[in-house]
Tab-separated table of C-alpha atoms in Angstrom:
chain	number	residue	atom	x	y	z
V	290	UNK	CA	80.283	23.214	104.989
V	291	UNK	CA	84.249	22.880	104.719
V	292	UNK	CA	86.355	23.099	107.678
V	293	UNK	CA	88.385	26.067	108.071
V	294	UNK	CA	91.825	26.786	106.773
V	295	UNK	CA	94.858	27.125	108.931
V	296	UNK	CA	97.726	29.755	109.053
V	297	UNK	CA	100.976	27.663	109.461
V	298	UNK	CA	103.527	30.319	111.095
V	299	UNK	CA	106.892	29.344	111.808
V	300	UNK	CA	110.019	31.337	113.274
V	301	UNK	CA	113.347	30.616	112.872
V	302	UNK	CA	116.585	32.479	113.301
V	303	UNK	CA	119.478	30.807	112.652
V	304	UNK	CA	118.311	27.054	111.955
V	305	UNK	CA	119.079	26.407	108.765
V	306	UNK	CA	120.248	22.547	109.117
V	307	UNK	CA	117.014	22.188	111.367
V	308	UNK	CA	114.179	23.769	109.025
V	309	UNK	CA	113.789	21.540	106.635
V	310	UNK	CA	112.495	18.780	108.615
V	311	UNK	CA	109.987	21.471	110.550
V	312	UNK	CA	108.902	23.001	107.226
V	313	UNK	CA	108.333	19.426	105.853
V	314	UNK	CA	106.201	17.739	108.949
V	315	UNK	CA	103.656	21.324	108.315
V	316	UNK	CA	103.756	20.571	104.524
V	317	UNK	CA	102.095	17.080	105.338
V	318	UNK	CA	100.149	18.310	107.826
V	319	UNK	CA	98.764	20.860	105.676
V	320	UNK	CA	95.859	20.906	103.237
V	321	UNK	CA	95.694	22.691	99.518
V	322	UNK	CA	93.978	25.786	101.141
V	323	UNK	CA	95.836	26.407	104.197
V	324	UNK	CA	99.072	28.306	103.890
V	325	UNK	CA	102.551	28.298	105.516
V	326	UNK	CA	104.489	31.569	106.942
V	327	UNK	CA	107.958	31.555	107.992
V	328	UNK	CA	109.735	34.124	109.410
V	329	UNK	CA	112.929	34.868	109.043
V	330	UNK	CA	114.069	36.498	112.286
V	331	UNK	CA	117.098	38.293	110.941
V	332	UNK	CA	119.137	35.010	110.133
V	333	UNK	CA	123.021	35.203	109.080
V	334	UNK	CA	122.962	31.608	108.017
V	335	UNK	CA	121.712	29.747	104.770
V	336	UNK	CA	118.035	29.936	105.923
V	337	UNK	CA	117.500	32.679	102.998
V	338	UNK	CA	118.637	29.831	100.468
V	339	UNK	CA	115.936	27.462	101.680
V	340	UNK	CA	112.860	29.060	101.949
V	341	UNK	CA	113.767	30.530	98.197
V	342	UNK	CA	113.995	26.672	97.082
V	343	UNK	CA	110.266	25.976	98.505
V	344	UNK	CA	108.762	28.803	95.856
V	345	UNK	CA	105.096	29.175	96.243
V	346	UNK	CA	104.865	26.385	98.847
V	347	UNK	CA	105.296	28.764	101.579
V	348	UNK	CA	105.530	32.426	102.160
V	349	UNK	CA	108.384	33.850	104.328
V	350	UNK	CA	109.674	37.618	105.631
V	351	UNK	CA	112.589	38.479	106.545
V	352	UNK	CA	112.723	40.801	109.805
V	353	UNK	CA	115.625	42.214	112.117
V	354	UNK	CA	116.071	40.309	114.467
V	355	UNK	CA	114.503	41.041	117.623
V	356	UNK	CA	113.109	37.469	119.158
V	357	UNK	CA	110.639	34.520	119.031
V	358	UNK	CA	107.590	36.834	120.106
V	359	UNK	CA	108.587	39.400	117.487
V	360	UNK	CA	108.393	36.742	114.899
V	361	UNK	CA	105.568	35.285	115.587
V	362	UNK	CA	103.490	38.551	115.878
V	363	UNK	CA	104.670	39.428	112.460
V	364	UNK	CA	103.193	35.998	111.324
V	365	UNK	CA	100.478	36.697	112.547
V	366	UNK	CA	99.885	39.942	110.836
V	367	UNK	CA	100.868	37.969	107.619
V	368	UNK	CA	98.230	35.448	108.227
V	369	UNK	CA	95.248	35.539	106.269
V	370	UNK	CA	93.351	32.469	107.642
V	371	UNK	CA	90.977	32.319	110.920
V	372	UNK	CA	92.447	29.663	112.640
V	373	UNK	CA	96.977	30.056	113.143
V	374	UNK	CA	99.003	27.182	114.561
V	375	UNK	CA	102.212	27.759	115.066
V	376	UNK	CA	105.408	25.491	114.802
V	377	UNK	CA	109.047	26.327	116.620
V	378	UNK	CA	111.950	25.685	113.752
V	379	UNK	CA	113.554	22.718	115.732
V	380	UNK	CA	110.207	21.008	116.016
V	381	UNK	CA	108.480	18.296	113.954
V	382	UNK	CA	104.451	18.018	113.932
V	383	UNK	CA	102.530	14.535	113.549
V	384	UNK	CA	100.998	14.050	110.202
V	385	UNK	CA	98.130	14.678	111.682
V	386	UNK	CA	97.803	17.444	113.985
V	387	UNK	CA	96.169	19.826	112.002
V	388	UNK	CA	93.252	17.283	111.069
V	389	UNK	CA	92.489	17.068	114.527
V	390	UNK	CA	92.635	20.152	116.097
V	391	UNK	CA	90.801	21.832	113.165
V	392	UNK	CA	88.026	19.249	113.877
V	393	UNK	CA	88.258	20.760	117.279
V	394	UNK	CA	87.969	24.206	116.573
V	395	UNK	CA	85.005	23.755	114.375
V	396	UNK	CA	82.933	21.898	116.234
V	397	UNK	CA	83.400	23.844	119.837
V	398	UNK	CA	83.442	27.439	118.345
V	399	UNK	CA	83.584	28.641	122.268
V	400	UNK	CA	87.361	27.477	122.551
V	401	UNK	CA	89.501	30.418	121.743
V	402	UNK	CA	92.755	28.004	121.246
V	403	UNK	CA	92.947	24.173	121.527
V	404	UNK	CA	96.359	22.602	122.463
V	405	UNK	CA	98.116	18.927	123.260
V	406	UNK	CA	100.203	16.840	124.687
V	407	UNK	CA	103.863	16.192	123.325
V	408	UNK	CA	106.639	13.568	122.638
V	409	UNK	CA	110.467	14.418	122.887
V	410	UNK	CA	113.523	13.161	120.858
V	411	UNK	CA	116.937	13.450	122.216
V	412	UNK	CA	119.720	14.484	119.870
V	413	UNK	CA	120.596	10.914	119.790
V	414	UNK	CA	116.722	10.104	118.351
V	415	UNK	CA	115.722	8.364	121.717
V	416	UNK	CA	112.087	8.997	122.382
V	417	UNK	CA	109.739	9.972	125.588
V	418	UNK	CA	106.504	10.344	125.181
V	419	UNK	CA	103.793	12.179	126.861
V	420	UNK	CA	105.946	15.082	128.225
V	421	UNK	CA	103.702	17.606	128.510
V	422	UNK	CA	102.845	16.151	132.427
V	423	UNK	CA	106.384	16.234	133.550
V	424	UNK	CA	106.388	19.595	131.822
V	425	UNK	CA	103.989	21.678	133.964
V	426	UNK	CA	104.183	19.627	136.855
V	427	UNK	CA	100.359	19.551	138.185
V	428	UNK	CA	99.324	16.441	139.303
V	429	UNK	CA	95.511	17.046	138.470
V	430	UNK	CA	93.856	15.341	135.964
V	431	UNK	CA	92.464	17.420	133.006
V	432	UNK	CA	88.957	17.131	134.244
V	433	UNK	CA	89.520	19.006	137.273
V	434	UNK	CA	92.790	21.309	135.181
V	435	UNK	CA	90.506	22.559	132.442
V	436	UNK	CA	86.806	20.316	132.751
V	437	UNK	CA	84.820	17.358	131.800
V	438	UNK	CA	86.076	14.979	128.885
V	439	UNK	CA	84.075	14.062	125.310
V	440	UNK	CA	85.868	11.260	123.220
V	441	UNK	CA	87.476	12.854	119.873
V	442	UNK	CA	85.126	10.806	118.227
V	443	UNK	CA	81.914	13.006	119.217
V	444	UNK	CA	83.937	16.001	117.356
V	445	UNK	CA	84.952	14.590	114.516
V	446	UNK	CA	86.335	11.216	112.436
V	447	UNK	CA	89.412	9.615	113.612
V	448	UNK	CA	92.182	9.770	111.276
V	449	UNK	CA	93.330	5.999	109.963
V	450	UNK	CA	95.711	4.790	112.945
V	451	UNK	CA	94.797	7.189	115.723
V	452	UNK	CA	92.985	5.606	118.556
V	453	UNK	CA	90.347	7.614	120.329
V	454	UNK	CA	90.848	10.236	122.803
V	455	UNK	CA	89.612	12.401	125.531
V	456	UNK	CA	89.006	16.302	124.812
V	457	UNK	CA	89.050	18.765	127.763
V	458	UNK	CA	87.608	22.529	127.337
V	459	UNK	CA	87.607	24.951	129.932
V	460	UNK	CA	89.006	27.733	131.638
V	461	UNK	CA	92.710	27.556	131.799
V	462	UNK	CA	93.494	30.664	133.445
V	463	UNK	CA	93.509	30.022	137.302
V	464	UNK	CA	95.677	26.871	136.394
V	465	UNK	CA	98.170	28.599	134.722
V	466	UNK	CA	99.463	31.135	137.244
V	467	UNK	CA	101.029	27.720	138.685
V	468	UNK	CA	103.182	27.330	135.336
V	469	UNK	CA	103.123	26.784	131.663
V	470	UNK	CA	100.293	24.292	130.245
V	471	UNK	CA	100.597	25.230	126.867
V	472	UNK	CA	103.982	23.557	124.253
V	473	UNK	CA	103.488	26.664	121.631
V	474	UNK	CA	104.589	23.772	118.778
V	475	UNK	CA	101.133	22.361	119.960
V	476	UNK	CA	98.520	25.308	119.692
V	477	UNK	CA	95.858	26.304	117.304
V	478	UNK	CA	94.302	29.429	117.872
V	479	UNK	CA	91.644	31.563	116.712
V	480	UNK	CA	92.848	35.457	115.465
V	481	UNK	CA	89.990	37.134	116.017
V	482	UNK	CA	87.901	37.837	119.653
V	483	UNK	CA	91.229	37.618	121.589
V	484	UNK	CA	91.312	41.012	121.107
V	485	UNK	CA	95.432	42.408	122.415
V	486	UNK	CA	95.206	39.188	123.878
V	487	UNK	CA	96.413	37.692	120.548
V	488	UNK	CA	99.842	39.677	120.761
V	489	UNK	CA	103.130	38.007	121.721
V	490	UNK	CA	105.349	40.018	124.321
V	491	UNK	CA	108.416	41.323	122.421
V	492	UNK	CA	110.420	42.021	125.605
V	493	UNK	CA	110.919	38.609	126.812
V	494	UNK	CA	113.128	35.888	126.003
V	495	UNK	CA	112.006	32.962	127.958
V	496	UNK	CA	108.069	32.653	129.088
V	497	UNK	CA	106.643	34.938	126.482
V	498	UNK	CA	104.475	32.038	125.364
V	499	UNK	CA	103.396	31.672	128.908
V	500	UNK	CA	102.361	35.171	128.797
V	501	UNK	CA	100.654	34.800	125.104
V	502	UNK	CA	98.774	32.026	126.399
V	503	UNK	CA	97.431	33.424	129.829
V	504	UNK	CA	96.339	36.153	128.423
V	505	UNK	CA	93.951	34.092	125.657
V	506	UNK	CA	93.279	32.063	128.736
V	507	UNK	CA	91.993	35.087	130.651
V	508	UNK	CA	89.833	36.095	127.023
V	509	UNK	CA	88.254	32.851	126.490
V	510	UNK	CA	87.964	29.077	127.080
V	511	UNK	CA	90.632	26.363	126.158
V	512	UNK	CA	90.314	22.787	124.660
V	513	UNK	CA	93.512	20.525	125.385
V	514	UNK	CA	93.399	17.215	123.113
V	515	UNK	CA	94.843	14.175	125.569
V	516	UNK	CA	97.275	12.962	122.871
V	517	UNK	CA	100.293	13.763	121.031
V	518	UNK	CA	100.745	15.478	117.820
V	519	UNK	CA	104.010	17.255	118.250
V	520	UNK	CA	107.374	16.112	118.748
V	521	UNK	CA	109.332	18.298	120.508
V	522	UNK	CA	112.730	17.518	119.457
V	523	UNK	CA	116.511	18.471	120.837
V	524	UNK	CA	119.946	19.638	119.368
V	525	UNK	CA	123.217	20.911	120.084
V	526	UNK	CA	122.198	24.508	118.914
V	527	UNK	CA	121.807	27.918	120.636
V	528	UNK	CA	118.304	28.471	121.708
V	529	UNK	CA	117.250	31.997	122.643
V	530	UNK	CA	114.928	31.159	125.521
V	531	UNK	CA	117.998	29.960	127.089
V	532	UNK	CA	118.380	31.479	130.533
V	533	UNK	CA	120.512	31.190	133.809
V	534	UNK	CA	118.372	30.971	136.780
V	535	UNK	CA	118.445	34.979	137.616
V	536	UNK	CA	117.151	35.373	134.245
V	537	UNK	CA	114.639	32.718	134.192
V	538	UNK	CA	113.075	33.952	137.936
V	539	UNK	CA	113.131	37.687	136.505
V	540	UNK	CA	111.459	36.864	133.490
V	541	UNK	CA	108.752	34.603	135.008
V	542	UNK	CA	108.062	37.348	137.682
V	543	UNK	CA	107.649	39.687	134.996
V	544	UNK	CA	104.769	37.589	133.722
V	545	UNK	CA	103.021	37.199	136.931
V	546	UNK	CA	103.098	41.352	137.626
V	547	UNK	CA	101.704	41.715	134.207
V	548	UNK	CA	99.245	39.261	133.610
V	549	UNK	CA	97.899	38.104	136.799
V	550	UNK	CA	99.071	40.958	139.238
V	551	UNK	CA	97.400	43.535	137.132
V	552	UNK	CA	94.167	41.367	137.394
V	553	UNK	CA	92.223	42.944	140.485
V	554	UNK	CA	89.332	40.482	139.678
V	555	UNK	CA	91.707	37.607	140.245
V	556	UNK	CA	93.489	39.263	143.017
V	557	UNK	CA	90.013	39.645	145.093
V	558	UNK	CA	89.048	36.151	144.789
V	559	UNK	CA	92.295	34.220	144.489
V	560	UNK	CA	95.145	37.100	145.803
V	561	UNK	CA	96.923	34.688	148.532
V	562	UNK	CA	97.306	32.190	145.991
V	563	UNK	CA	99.388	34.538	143.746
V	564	UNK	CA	101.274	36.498	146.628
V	565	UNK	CA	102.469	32.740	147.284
V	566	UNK	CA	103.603	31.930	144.317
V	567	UNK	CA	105.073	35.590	144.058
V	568	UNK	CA	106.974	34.794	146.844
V	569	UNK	CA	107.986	31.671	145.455
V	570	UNK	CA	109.620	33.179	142.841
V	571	UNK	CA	111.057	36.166	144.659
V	572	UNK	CA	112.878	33.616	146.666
V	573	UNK	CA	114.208	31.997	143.263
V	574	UNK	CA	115.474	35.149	142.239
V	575	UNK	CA	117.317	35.691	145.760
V	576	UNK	CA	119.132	32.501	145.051
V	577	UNK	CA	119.993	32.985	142.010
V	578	UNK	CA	121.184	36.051	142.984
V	579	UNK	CA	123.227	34.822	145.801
V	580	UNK	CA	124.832	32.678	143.255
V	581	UNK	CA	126.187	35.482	141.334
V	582	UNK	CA	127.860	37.249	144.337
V	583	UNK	CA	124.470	39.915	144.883
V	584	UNK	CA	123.948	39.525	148.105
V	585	UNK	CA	122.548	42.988	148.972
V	586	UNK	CA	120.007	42.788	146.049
V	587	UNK	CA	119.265	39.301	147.320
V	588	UNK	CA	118.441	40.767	150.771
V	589	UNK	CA	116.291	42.723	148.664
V	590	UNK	CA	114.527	40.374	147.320
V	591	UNK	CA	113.579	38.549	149.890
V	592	UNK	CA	112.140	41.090	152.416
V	593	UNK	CA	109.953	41.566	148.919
V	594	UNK	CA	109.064	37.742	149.453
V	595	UNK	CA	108.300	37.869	153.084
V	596	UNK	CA	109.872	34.508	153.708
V	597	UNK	CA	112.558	32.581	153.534
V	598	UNK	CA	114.882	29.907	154.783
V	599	UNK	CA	117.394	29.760	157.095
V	600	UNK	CA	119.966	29.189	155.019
V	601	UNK	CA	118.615	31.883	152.614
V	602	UNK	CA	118.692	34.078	155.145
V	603	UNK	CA	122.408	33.504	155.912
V	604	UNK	CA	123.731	33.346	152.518
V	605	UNK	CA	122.425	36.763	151.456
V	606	UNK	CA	124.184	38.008	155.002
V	607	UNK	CA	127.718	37.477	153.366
V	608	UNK	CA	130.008	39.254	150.990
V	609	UNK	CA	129.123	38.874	147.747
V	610	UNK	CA	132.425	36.987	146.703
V	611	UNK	CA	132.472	34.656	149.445
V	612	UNK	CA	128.320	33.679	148.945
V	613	UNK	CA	129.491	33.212	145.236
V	614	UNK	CA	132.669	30.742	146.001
V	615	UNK	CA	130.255	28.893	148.503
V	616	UNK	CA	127.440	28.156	146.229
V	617	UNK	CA	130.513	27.320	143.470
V	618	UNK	CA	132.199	24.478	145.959
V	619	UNK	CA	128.493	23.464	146.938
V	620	UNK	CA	128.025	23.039	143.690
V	621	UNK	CA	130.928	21.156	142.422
V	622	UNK	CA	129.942	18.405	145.331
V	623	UNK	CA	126.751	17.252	143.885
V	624	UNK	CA	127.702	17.624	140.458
């Protein structure tokens, strides 16, 4: 029996001297049957232009735009295909990363979405590689993260050049209320059985792919591949899940309210361990709102975290302006 085809979606707003070389890496990656979305999330630039010069090599739709998890829900209401990976604009996938994660998904129909690790490229082309442990910052190995390894090799062939690796499938969801496991550039995932699960939140900017992702994680088991097939690559450009630090500590709060704090499950079994890292990020927020001269909606914040530091504590005691300049000066000295 053939191996499934795959639903290629990628967004883009604004990326028109970066698209090519995404749109490319999925072409090779791709075989005759799959098929390759791209949405066009309301861009002002030439990206029109060159998605028209691809003709039937890809589809694309153009949309207002309203953000990455917009876009990638509409491609995935365009998709036809079972299995969707999905691949950010300024990103560049391995030849052959959808060879082995469709492997994957075939032959361990239990894991709802399969994932990997990454490499980096700095605007200047230097490379890092194996980022994704820096990334999330646990200092497990996979076998206690997600579960017991099986070599690639018992899935399915080895592509020419790849050497052998472990695959890890499991439940991801306890794990990830510590942070985000899962580079979206590197994901496969299956459409249906996810149920609303398989929705992107529209009203985030930053960490909707952490919600995305926790919430398949909660529906179903994961497979992480221990290699790379993404690189994950850097540029002068604007990116929209670019946030100041009040932003970032609202938006990841948001996450935990909504997908683990509406959990009661969870909460009964595991709820000190998320009223800790609740707190953790309550106190982020304070500081970052300290920063900005808020110091009575820091004060705020942390009674809501229940703890805090000294030095927390007396920052968010002064007048707004003077917290601000002191963070400012404190700030210029390490810099």
């Amino acid at each position: 029996m053939a191996s499934p085809g795959v639903s290629v979606v990628i967004p883009t707003h604004d990326r028109a001297a970066l698209l090519r070389r995404a749109v490319e890496s999925a072409l090779l990656a791709m075989r005759a049957d799959d098929e390759l979305i791209v949405v066009d999330d309301g861009s002002t630039d030439g990206t029109g232009a060159l998605l028209a010069s691809y003709g039937a090599r890809l589809r694309s739709a153009r949309t207002p735009h309203r953000g990455p998890g917009a876009a990638r829900n509409r491609g995935l209401a365009e998709a036809r295909l079972e299995l969707v990976a999905f691949l950010d604009s300024d990103d560049e996938w391995m030849r052959d990363k959808l060879e082995l994660q469709r492997a994957v998904m075939e032959r361990r129909a239990d894991a709802l979405f399969c994932f990997s690790d990454f490499g980096h490229r700095d605007g200047a082309g230097k490379e890092a590689r194996r980022c994704l442990g820096a990334w999330h910052g646990d200092a497990r190995g996979w076998d206690l993260i997600l579960g017991p390894a099986v070599p690639f090799s018992a899935l399915g062939p080895l592509p020419e050049g790849r050497a052998d690796f472990a695959v890890h499938v499991g439940g991801l969801y306890p794990s990830a209320l510590g942070g985000d496991y899962v580079c979206t550039s590197t994901a496969m995932v299956r459409r249906t059985g996810a149920g609303e699960a398989a929705r992107f939140p529209e009203d985030l900017r930053k960490y909707e792919d952490w919600e995305y992702f926790s919430r398949l994680a909660a529906a179903g088991p994961a497979a992480y591949l221990d290699c790379e097939t993404q690189w994950n690559c850097d540029h002068p450009g604007e990116r929209l899940s670019r946030l100041d630090g009040l932003g970032e500590a609202t938006a990841r709060l948001a996450v935990l309210e909504r997908v683990w704090g509406s959990d009661a499950a969870f909460l009964e079994e595991h709820g000190p361990r998320f009223r800790a890292v609740v707190a953790g990020h309550r106190r982020a927020r304070a500081r970052a709102l300290i920063a900005a001269g808020r110091t009575r909606e820091a004060r705020q914040e942390l009674r809501r975290a229940g703890q805090a530091s000294a030095r927390e504590r007396v920052m968010a005691r002064l007048p707004g302006a003077l917290a601000r300049t002191l963070v400012r000066a404190r700030r210029r000295l390490v810099s």
